[in-house]
Every structure is written in structure tokens, then in C-alpha cells.
């Protein structure tokens, strides 16, 4: 069975982070079939324009062992930052996973200079912004739009956010 994964990272005041991963069986799945937490002990400081340096080391321990089993990974953020393909976190993740797993970025805010991000309207007045690598962006936007949940942010993306924020 092919799985999808959604991920998120919560940064702590003590310089550590908690990365969460939820696995689910299809784009319309209402609940996860599994999950994992990674506790990162030393996290790089935030650096504008270089978010991947901070987040990628938190996500790779969760995702690398699953590469042969994943249909796609969904992240909170952008895959590419502009219409010229300037790499964002999602592109760095796509490359780090050997381009073997498509990465879909779902951002809650429009990044300046990112008209290429497909706006997706779900359960609210504000759009989500979808970008992708290894999957056509328009198809990714449709898949995100159709994910389970009545709110703006799909149910499983909300759950993975909560999982990393509440992990000890």
C-alpha cells in the first residue's frame, strides 16, 4: 500500500525542535494510519531565505526510511519561492529524498513574488497556496483542495501541526 505523509516542525525556546509526521492512505483520508515524532536537539537559527537549513535536518530522520513507501509528502511551506523556481524548503526536501517522492507545499500565506503558487480555497475566505515538485502544481492544488476536512486547512495538516506542538 502506498502512503502519503504530512509533516510539520515546532521550534522550542531552548533551541530544540519537534518534527511530526502523519501517514495516511489516500488524499481524501479523514484520519492517519500512523505517525512519528523526531526530537531534534540542536536546531540551526532562523535565517531568512534559507529555511531549509533549519527544517530539513528535522524532517529527514522521519522521511528517509519511508522513501520506497511514499506516494507524496506534504509540507507546511513552499516548494519553490517564485515563478523562476527559486528553491524553498520543499525543493530541498525533494532533492534530499533523491527526487523519489513528490513534495507538495501548502502555505497559509502568500509569499511575496510567488504568483506561481496555486491558490486553493477551502472552508473560508482566505486561500492556501500550493506548490509542488515531482507532481504537476495544478494537480497538487486539486488534491489539496479535496483533502478531508471542512476547514481552510485540511484535517490531517491541522493534526500534524498539533502533534509537533504538543510533543514532549
Short mmCIF file of N, CA and C in Angstrom, two decimals:
data_model
loop_
_atom_site.label_atom_id
_atom_site.label_comp_id
_atom_site.label_asym_id
_atom_site.label_seq_id
_atom_site.Cartn_x
_atom_site.Cartn_y
_atom_site.Cartn_z
N UNK A 1 0.83 -1.18 0.00
CA UNK A 1 0.00 0.00 0.00
C UNK A 1 0.88 1.25 0.00
N UNK A 2 0.60 2.14 -0.90
CA UNK A 2 1.32 3.40 -0.98
C UNK A 2 0.73 4.36 0.06
N UNK A 3 1.61 5.12 0.70
CA UNK A 3 1.19 6.04 1.75
C UNK A 3 1.52 7.48 1.39
N UNK A 4 0.78 8.38 1.99
CA UNK A 4 1.09 9.80 1.94
C UNK A 4 1.57 10.20 3.33
N UNK A 5 2.41 11.22 3.37
CA UNK A 5 2.89 11.71 4.66
C UNK A 5 2.71 13.21 4.71
N UNK A 6 2.29 13.72 5.86
CA UNK A 6 2.31 15.17 6.07
C UNK A 6 3.23 15.42 7.26
N UNK A 7 3.92 16.54 7.21
CA UNK A 7 4.94 16.84 8.21
C UNK A 7 4.82 18.28 8.69
N UNK A 8 5.36 18.52 9.87
CA UNK A 8 5.47 19.87 10.39
C UNK A 8 6.53 19.86 11.48
N UNK A 9 7.05 21.04 11.81
CA UNK A 9 8.09 21.16 12.83
C UNK A 9 7.72 22.31 13.77
N UNK A 10 7.92 22.07 15.07
CA UNK A 10 7.72 23.10 16.09
C UNK A 10 9.07 23.39 16.74
N UNK A 11 9.44 24.66 16.77
CA UNK A 11 10.72 25.08 17.35
C UNK A 11 10.49 25.54 18.78
N UNK A 12 11.37 25.10 19.68
CA UNK A 12 11.25 25.40 21.10
C UNK A 12 12.22 26.50 21.52
N UNK A 13 11.89 27.18 22.59
CA UNK A 13 12.71 28.28 23.09
C UNK A 13 14.10 27.82 23.52
N UNK A 14 14.24 26.54 23.86
CA UNK A 14 15.55 26.03 24.32
C UNK A 14 16.47 25.61 23.16
N UNK A 15 16.07 25.89 21.91
CA UNK A 15 16.90 25.57 20.75
C UNK A 15 16.67 24.18 20.19
N UNK A 16 15.71 23.45 20.73
CA UNK A 16 15.37 22.14 20.21
C UNK A 16 14.13 22.26 19.32
N UNK A 17 13.74 21.16 18.71
CA UNK A 17 12.54 21.14 17.87
C UNK A 17 11.89 19.77 17.94
N UNK A 18 10.60 19.76 17.62
CA UNK A 18 9.87 18.51 17.48
C UNK A 18 9.30 18.46 16.07
N UNK A 19 9.67 17.43 15.32
CA UNK A 19 9.13 17.23 13.98
C UNK A 19 8.12 16.10 14.08
N UNK A 20 6.98 16.31 13.43
CA UNK A 20 5.93 15.29 13.43
C UNK A 20 5.65 14.85 12.01
N UNK A 21 5.26 13.59 11.87
CA UNK A 21 4.88 13.01 10.59
C UNK A 21 3.62 12.18 10.82
N UNK A 22 2.64 12.37 9.98
CA UNK A 22 1.44 11.53 9.99
C UNK A 22 1.37 10.82 8.65
N UNK A 23 1.07 9.54 8.68
CA UNK A 23 0.91 8.74 7.47
C UNK A 23 -0.57 8.49 7.24
N UNK A 24 -0.98 8.54 5.97
CA UNK A 24 -2.37 8.26 5.64
C UNK A 24 -2.46 7.59 4.28
N UNK A 25 -3.59 6.92 4.05
CA UNK A 25 -3.71 6.02 2.91
C UNK A 25 -4.25 6.61 1.62
N UNK A 26 -4.63 7.86 1.60
CA UNK A 26 -5.15 8.46 0.37
C UNK A 26 -5.43 9.94 0.59
N UNK A 27 -5.49 10.68 -0.50
CA UNK A 27 -5.66 12.13 -0.41
C UNK A 27 -6.94 12.54 0.32
N UNK A 28 -7.96 11.71 0.26
CA UNK A 28 -9.24 12.05 0.91
C UNK A 28 -9.40 11.39 2.28
N UNK A 29 -8.37 10.72 2.76
CA UNK A 29 -8.45 10.01 4.04
C UNK A 29 -8.77 10.99 5.17
N UNK A 30 -9.72 10.64 6.04
CA UNK A 30 -10.08 11.51 7.14
C UNK A 30 -9.19 11.36 8.37
N UNK A 31 -8.40 10.28 8.41
CA UNK A 31 -7.55 10.07 9.58
C UNK A 31 -6.25 9.36 9.17
N UNK A 32 -5.30 9.44 10.05
CA UNK A 32 -3.99 8.85 9.81
C UNK A 32 -3.98 7.37 10.15
N UNK A 33 -3.01 6.65 9.58
CA UNK A 33 -2.83 5.24 9.90
C UNK A 33 -1.57 5.04 10.74
N UNK A 34 -0.83 6.10 10.96
CA UNK A 34 0.37 6.03 11.78
C UNK A 34 1.01 7.39 11.91
N UNK A 35 1.97 7.46 12.80
CA UNK A 35 2.67 8.73 12.99
C UNK A 35 3.98 8.53 13.71
N UNK A 36 4.81 9.55 13.63
CA UNK A 36 6.13 9.51 14.27
C UNK A 36 6.50 10.92 14.72
N UNK A 37 7.34 10.99 15.75
CA UNK A 37 7.88 12.25 16.25
C UNK A 37 9.39 12.13 16.27
N UNK A 38 10.08 13.18 15.85
CA UNK A 38 11.55 13.23 15.96
C UNK A 38 11.89 14.42 16.84
N UNK A 39 12.73 14.20 17.83
CA UNK A 39 13.18 15.26 18.73
C UNK A 39 14.56 15.71 18.30
N UNK A 40 14.65 16.90 17.74
CA UNK A 40 15.94 17.44 17.29
C UNK A 40 16.55 18.23 18.44
N UNK A 41 17.76 17.91 18.80
CA UNK A 41 18.39 18.53 19.97
C UNK A 41 19.06 19.86 19.70
N UNK A 42 19.59 20.04 18.51
CA UNK A 42 20.26 21.30 18.18
C UNK A 42 19.75 21.76 16.83
N UNK A 43 19.07 22.87 16.81
CA UNK A 43 18.45 23.37 15.59
C UNK A 43 19.15 24.64 15.14
N UNK A 44 19.40 24.73 13.84
CA UNK A 44 20.03 25.94 13.28
C UNK A 44 19.12 27.14 13.53
N UNK A 45 19.71 28.31 13.70
CA UNK A 45 18.89 29.51 13.89
C UNK A 45 18.13 29.86 12.61
N UNK A 46 17.04 30.59 12.78
CA UNK A 46 16.26 31.03 11.62
C UNK A 46 17.10 31.97 10.78
N UNK A 47 17.09 31.73 9.47
CA UNK A 47 17.83 32.56 8.52
C UNK A 47 16.91 32.86 7.35
N UNK A 48 16.51 34.12 7.16
CA UNK A 48 15.60 34.44 6.05
C UNK A 48 16.15 33.93 4.72
N UNK A 49 15.28 33.30 3.95
CA UNK A 49 15.67 32.79 2.64
C UNK A 49 16.39 31.46 2.67
N UNK A 50 16.64 30.92 3.86
CA UNK A 50 17.36 29.65 3.98
C UNK A 50 16.67 28.74 5.00
N UNK A 51 15.35 28.72 4.95
CA UNK A 51 14.57 27.93 5.91
C UNK A 51 14.93 26.46 5.86
N UNK A 52 15.30 25.96 4.70
CA UNK A 52 15.62 24.54 4.56
C UNK A 52 16.79 24.13 5.46
N UNK A 53 17.74 25.01 5.68
CA UNK A 53 18.88 24.67 6.55
C UNK A 53 18.42 24.35 7.96
N UNK A 54 17.34 24.99 8.37
CA UNK A 54 16.82 24.78 9.72
C UNK A 54 15.88 23.57 9.78
N UNK A 55 15.01 23.44 8.81
CA UNK A 55 13.94 22.45 8.89
C UNK A 55 14.32 21.08 8.33
N UNK A 56 15.13 21.04 7.30
CA UNK A 56 15.46 19.76 6.66
C UNK A 56 16.08 18.75 7.62
N UNK A 57 17.05 19.12 8.47
CA UNK A 57 17.61 18.14 9.40
C UNK A 57 16.58 17.58 10.39
N UNK A 58 15.50 18.31 10.61
CA UNK A 58 14.44 17.82 11.50
C UNK A 58 13.54 16.80 10.79
N UNK A 59 13.33 17.00 9.48
CA UNK A 59 12.41 16.15 8.73
C UNK A 59 13.04 14.87 8.18
N UNK A 60 14.30 14.93 7.78
CA UNK A 60 14.91 13.77 7.12
C UNK A 60 14.92 12.49 7.97
N UNK A 61 15.16 12.56 9.29
CA UNK A 61 15.12 11.30 10.06
C UNK A 61 13.75 10.63 10.02
N UNK A 62 12.69 11.39 9.84
CA UNK A 62 11.35 10.82 9.75
C UNK A 62 11.06 10.25 8.37
N UNK A 63 11.53 10.93 7.34
CA UNK A 63 11.13 10.60 5.96
C UNK A 63 12.06 9.64 5.24
N UNK A 64 13.35 9.73 5.47
CA UNK A 64 14.31 8.91 4.72
C UNK A 64 14.00 7.42 4.78
N UNK A 65 13.65 6.86 5.94
CA UNK A 65 13.35 5.42 5.98
C UNK A 65 12.09 5.02 5.21
N UNK A 66 11.26 5.99 4.83
CA UNK A 66 9.98 5.69 4.19
C UNK A 66 9.98 5.92 2.68
N UNK A 67 11.10 6.32 2.12
CA UNK A 67 11.13 6.74 0.71
C UNK A 67 10.48 5.74 -0.23
N UNK A 68 10.74 4.48 -0.12
CA UNK A 68 10.18 3.50 -1.03
C UNK A 68 8.70 3.22 -0.84
N UNK A 69 8.10 3.81 0.18
CA UNK A 69 6.70 3.53 0.51
C UNK A 69 5.79 4.74 0.36
N UNK A 70 6.34 5.89 0.01
CA UNK A 70 5.55 7.12 -0.02
C UNK A 70 5.14 7.52 -1.43
N UNK A 71 3.88 7.88 -1.57
CA UNK A 71 3.35 8.43 -2.82
C UNK A 71 3.69 9.91 -2.93
N UNK A 72 3.67 10.62 -1.78
CA UNK A 72 3.99 12.05 -1.73
C UNK A 72 4.16 12.48 -0.29
N UNK A 73 4.84 13.61 -0.11
CA UNK A 73 5.00 14.25 1.19
C UNK A 73 4.39 15.64 1.10
N UNK A 74 3.63 16.01 2.11
CA UNK A 74 3.02 17.34 2.17
C UNK A 74 3.67 18.10 3.30
N UNK A 75 4.16 19.30 2.98
CA UNK A 75 4.83 20.13 3.98
C UNK A 75 4.05 21.42 4.20
N UNK A 76 4.32 22.06 5.31
CA UNK A 76 3.78 23.37 5.62
C UNK A 76 4.80 24.38 5.10
N UNK A 77 4.56 24.92 3.91
CA UNK A 77 5.50 25.88 3.32
C UNK A 77 5.51 25.76 1.81
N UNK A 78 6.52 26.36 1.22
CA UNK A 78 6.65 26.42 -0.23
C UNK A 78 7.67 25.42 -0.74
N UNK A 79 7.41 24.88 -1.92
CA UNK A 79 8.38 24.05 -2.63
C UNK A 79 9.32 24.95 -3.41
N UNK A 80 8.75 25.86 -4.18
CA UNK A 80 9.53 26.88 -4.88
C UNK A 80 9.00 28.24 -4.47
N UNK A 81 9.90 29.22 -4.40
CA UNK A 81 9.54 30.52 -3.84
C UNK A 81 9.09 31.54 -4.86
N UNK A 82 9.36 31.28 -6.13
CA UNK A 82 8.92 32.23 -7.15
C UNK A 82 8.70 31.51 -8.48
N UNK A 83 8.22 32.25 -9.46
CA UNK A 83 7.93 31.68 -10.77
C UNK A 83 9.16 31.20 -11.51
N UNK A 84 10.35 31.61 -11.06
CA UNK A 84 11.59 31.16 -11.70
C UNK A 84 12.12 29.87 -11.08
N UNK A 85 11.39 29.34 -10.10
CA UNK A 85 11.80 28.08 -9.49
C UNK A 85 12.82 28.19 -8.39
N UNK A 86 12.95 29.38 -7.79
CA UNK A 86 13.90 29.53 -6.68
C UNK A 86 13.54 28.52 -5.59
N UNK A 87 14.48 27.67 -5.20
CA UNK A 87 14.16 26.57 -4.28
C UNK A 87 13.76 27.06 -2.90
N UNK A 88 12.74 26.41 -2.37
CA UNK A 88 12.32 26.60 -0.99
C UNK A 88 12.54 25.30 -0.24
N UNK A 89 11.96 25.21 0.93
CA UNK A 89 12.10 24.01 1.75
C UNK A 89 11.67 22.76 0.98
N UNK A 90 10.54 22.82 0.31
CA UNK A 90 10.04 21.65 -0.40
C UNK A 90 10.97 21.15 -1.47
N UNK A 91 11.60 22.07 -2.20
CA UNK A 91 12.55 21.64 -3.23
C UNK A 91 13.77 20.99 -2.60
N UNK A 92 14.26 21.56 -1.51
CA UNK A 92 15.41 20.97 -0.81
C UNK A 92 15.05 19.56 -0.31
N UNK A 93 13.84 19.38 0.16
CA UNK A 93 13.40 18.07 0.62
C UNK A 93 13.30 17.09 -0.55
N UNK A 94 12.73 17.54 -1.66
CA UNK A 94 12.61 16.73 -2.87
C UNK A 94 14.00 16.24 -3.31
N UNK A 95 14.96 17.13 -3.32
CA UNK A 95 16.33 16.77 -3.70
C UNK A 95 16.94 15.80 -2.68
N UNK A 96 16.75 16.09 -1.39
CA UNK A 96 17.34 15.25 -0.33
C UNK A 96 16.77 13.84 -0.36
N UNK A 97 15.54 13.69 -0.84
CA UNK A 97 14.93 12.36 -0.94
C UNK A 97 15.21 11.73 -2.31
N UNK A 98 16.19 12.26 -3.01
CA UNK A 98 16.61 11.69 -4.29
C UNK A 98 15.60 11.84 -5.40
N UNK A 99 14.73 12.84 -5.29
CA UNK A 99 13.66 13.07 -6.26
C UNK A 99 12.77 11.84 -6.44
N UNK A 100 12.76 10.98 -5.43
CA UNK A 100 11.99 9.74 -5.49
C UNK A 100 10.56 9.91 -4.99
N UNK A 101 10.30 11.00 -4.26
CA UNK A 101 8.98 11.22 -3.68
C UNK A 101 8.53 12.64 -4.00
N UNK A 102 7.39 12.81 -4.66
CA UNK A 102 6.88 14.16 -4.89
C UNK A 102 6.66 14.89 -3.56
N UNK A 103 6.88 16.20 -3.59
CA UNK A 103 6.66 17.03 -2.40
C UNK A 103 5.65 18.11 -2.76
N UNK A 104 4.63 18.25 -1.93
CA UNK A 104 3.59 19.25 -2.10
C UNK A 104 3.70 20.23 -0.94
N UNK A 105 3.83 21.50 -1.28
CA UNK A 105 3.89 22.54 -0.26
C UNK A 105 2.55 23.22 -0.12
N UNK A 106 2.09 23.34 1.11
CA UNK A 106 0.84 24.03 1.41
C UNK A 106 1.17 25.17 2.37
N UNK A 107 1.06 26.39 1.88
CA UNK A 107 1.38 27.56 2.69
C UNK A 107 0.10 28.31 3.04
N UNK A 108 0.09 28.88 4.24
CA UNK A 108 -1.09 29.61 4.69
C UNK A 108 -1.04 31.09 4.30
N UNK A 109 0.12 31.56 3.91
CA UNK A 109 0.25 32.96 3.50
C UNK A 109 0.94 33.04 2.15
N UNK A 110 0.61 34.07 1.41
CA UNK A 110 1.25 34.30 0.11
C UNK A 110 2.65 34.84 0.34
N UNK A 111 3.61 34.22 -0.29
CA UNK A 111 5.00 34.68 -0.23
C UNK A 111 5.17 35.74 -1.31
N UNK A 112 5.76 36.85 -0.95
CA UNK A 112 5.96 37.93 -1.92
C UNK A 112 6.72 37.41 -3.13
N UNK A 113 6.18 37.67 -4.30
CA UNK A 113 6.82 37.22 -5.53
C UNK A 113 6.48 35.79 -5.89
N UNK A 114 5.38 35.27 -5.35
CA UNK A 114 5.04 33.88 -5.63
C UNK A 114 3.68 33.74 -6.32
N UNK A 115 3.48 34.43 -7.43
CA UNK A 115 2.20 34.28 -8.12
C UNK A 115 2.03 32.89 -8.74
N UNK A 116 3.11 32.12 -8.78
CA UNK A 116 3.05 30.77 -9.33
C UNK A 116 2.33 29.79 -8.39
N UNK A 117 2.20 30.15 -7.12
CA UNK A 117 1.57 29.26 -6.15
C UNK A 117 0.07 29.21 -6.41
N UNK A 118 -0.44 28.01 -6.62
CA UNK A 118 -1.86 27.84 -6.92
C UNK A 118 -2.72 28.09 -5.71
N UNK A 119 -3.57 29.14 -5.75
CA UNK A 119 -4.45 29.37 -4.60
C UNK A 119 -5.54 28.30 -4.53
N UNK A 120 -5.77 27.83 -3.33
CA UNK A 120 -6.78 26.80 -3.09
C UNK A 120 -7.72 27.34 -2.03
N UNK A 121 -9.00 27.40 -2.37
CA UNK A 121 -9.99 27.87 -1.41
C UNK A 121 -10.75 26.70 -0.85
N UNK A 122 -10.78 26.66 0.48
CA UNK A 122 -11.46 25.60 1.22
C UNK A 122 -12.05 26.26 2.46
N UNK A 123 -13.25 26.00 2.79
CA UNK A 123 -13.86 26.36 4.07
C UNK A 123 -13.49 27.69 4.68
N UNK A 124 -13.38 28.72 3.91
CA UNK A 124 -13.06 30.03 4.46
C UNK A 124 -12.85 31.04 3.36
N UNK A 125 -12.49 32.24 3.74
CA UNK A 125 -12.32 33.31 2.75
C UNK A 125 -10.88 33.46 2.32
N UNK A 126 -9.92 32.96 3.10
CA UNK A 126 -8.51 33.08 2.74
C UNK A 126 -8.02 31.80 2.09
N UNK A 127 -7.25 31.96 1.04
CA UNK A 127 -6.75 30.81 0.28
C UNK A 127 -5.53 30.18 0.95
N UNK A 128 -5.27 28.94 0.58
CA UNK A 128 -3.99 28.28 0.83
C UNK A 128 -3.22 28.40 -0.47
N UNK A 129 -1.89 28.29 -0.41
CA UNK A 129 -1.05 28.43 -1.60
C UNK A 129 -0.25 27.15 -1.78
N UNK A 130 -0.45 26.50 -2.94
CA UNK A 130 0.12 25.18 -3.18
C UNK A 130 1.20 25.25 -4.26
N UNK A 131 2.33 24.64 -3.98
CA UNK A 131 3.42 24.46 -4.93
C UNK A 131 3.83 22.99 -4.86
N UNK A 132 4.56 22.52 -5.87
CA UNK A 132 4.90 21.10 -5.88
C UNK A 132 6.17 20.82 -6.66
N UNK A 133 6.79 19.69 -6.36
CA UNK A 133 7.92 19.14 -7.11
C UNK A 133 7.63 17.66 -7.32
N UNK A 134 7.83 17.18 -8.54
CA UNK A 134 7.59 15.77 -8.84
C UNK A 134 6.12 15.48 -9.12
N UNK A 135 5.31 16.52 -9.14
CA UNK A 135 3.88 16.42 -9.39
C UNK A 135 3.46 17.75 -9.99
N UNK A 136 2.62 17.72 -10.99
CA UNK A 136 2.18 18.97 -11.63
C UNK A 136 1.44 19.83 -10.59
N UNK A 137 1.78 21.11 -10.53
CA UNK A 137 1.27 22.01 -9.49
C UNK A 137 -0.25 22.11 -9.48
N UNK A 138 -0.86 22.15 -10.64
CA UNK A 138 -2.33 22.25 -10.70
C UNK A 138 -2.98 20.99 -10.15
N UNK A 139 -2.41 19.84 -10.46
CA UNK A 139 -2.93 18.58 -9.91
C UNK A 139 -2.77 18.55 -8.40
N UNK A 140 -1.61 19.03 -7.91
CA UNK A 140 -1.38 19.09 -6.46
C UNK A 140 -2.40 19.99 -5.78
N UNK A 141 -2.71 21.12 -6.39
CA UNK A 141 -3.69 22.05 -5.82
C UNK A 141 -5.06 21.38 -5.72
N UNK A 142 -5.45 20.63 -6.74
CA UNK A 142 -6.73 19.93 -6.72
C UNK A 142 -6.75 18.87 -5.62
N UNK A 143 -5.65 18.14 -5.47
CA UNK A 143 -5.57 17.11 -4.43
C UNK A 143 -5.69 17.73 -3.04
N UNK A 144 -5.02 18.85 -2.81
CA UNK A 144 -5.11 19.53 -1.52
C UNK A 144 -6.52 20.05 -1.29
N UNK A 145 -7.12 20.62 -2.31
CA UNK A 145 -8.50 21.12 -2.17
C UNK A 145 -9.45 20.01 -1.73
N UNK A 146 -9.23 18.80 -2.24
CA UNK A 146 -10.13 17.69 -1.97
C UNK A 146 -9.80 16.89 -0.71
N UNK A 147 -8.76 17.30 0.02
CA UNK A 147 -8.41 16.59 1.26
C UNK A 147 -9.55 16.72 2.27
N UNK A 148 -9.61 15.76 3.18
CA UNK A 148 -10.68 15.71 4.18
C UNK A 148 -10.63 16.92 5.11
N UNK A 149 -11.82 17.34 5.50
CA UNK A 149 -11.95 18.41 6.48
C UNK A 149 -12.77 19.56 5.95
N UNK A 150 -13.53 20.16 6.82
CA UNK A 150 -14.41 21.26 6.41
C UNK A 150 -13.75 22.63 6.55
N UNK A 151 -12.59 22.69 7.18
CA UNK A 151 -11.94 23.98 7.42
C UNK A 151 -10.93 24.32 6.32
N UNK A 152 -10.44 25.53 6.39
CA UNK A 152 -9.45 26.02 5.43
C UNK A 152 -8.26 25.07 5.33
N UNK A 153 -7.69 24.71 6.46
CA UNK A 153 -6.54 23.79 6.49
C UNK A 153 -7.09 22.36 6.63
N UNK A 154 -6.71 21.46 5.72
CA UNK A 154 -7.20 20.07 5.80
C UNK A 154 -6.95 19.44 7.17
N UNK A 155 -7.82 18.54 7.54
CA UNK A 155 -7.79 17.90 8.86
C UNK A 155 -6.42 17.33 9.21
N UNK A 156 -5.81 16.57 8.31
CA UNK A 156 -4.54 15.92 8.66
C UNK A 156 -3.39 16.93 8.77
N UNK A 157 -3.45 18.03 8.05
CA UNK A 157 -2.43 19.06 8.21
C UNK A 157 -2.60 19.77 9.55
N UNK A 158 -3.81 19.94 9.99
CA UNK A 158 -4.06 20.51 11.32
C UNK A 158 -3.57 19.56 12.40
N UNK A 159 -3.80 18.26 12.21
CA UNK A 159 -3.38 17.27 13.21
C UNK A 159 -1.86 17.17 13.32
N UNK A 160 -1.16 17.25 12.20
CA UNK A 160 0.30 17.14 12.28
C UNK A 160 0.88 18.39 12.93
N UNK A 161 0.26 19.55 12.70
CA UNK A 161 0.69 20.77 13.39
C UNK A 161 0.52 20.61 14.90
N UNK A 162 -0.62 20.11 15.30
CA UNK A 162 -0.89 19.90 16.74
C UNK A 162 0.07 18.87 17.31
N UNK A 163 0.35 17.81 16.56
CA UNK A 163 1.24 16.74 17.05
C UNK A 163 2.63 17.27 17.37
N UNK A 164 3.18 18.11 16.52
CA UNK A 164 4.54 18.60 16.79
C UNK A 164 4.53 19.65 17.92
N UNK A 165 3.46 20.44 18.00
CA UNK A 165 3.39 21.45 19.07
C UNK A 165 3.19 20.83 20.45
N UNK A 166 2.49 19.70 20.53
CA UNK A 166 2.20 19.10 21.83
C UNK A 166 3.15 17.98 22.21
N UNK A 167 4.06 17.61 21.32
CA UNK A 167 5.02 16.52 21.64
C UNK A 167 5.96 16.96 22.75
N UNK A 168 6.22 16.07 23.70
CA UNK A 168 7.14 16.43 24.80
C UNK A 168 8.56 16.58 24.33
#
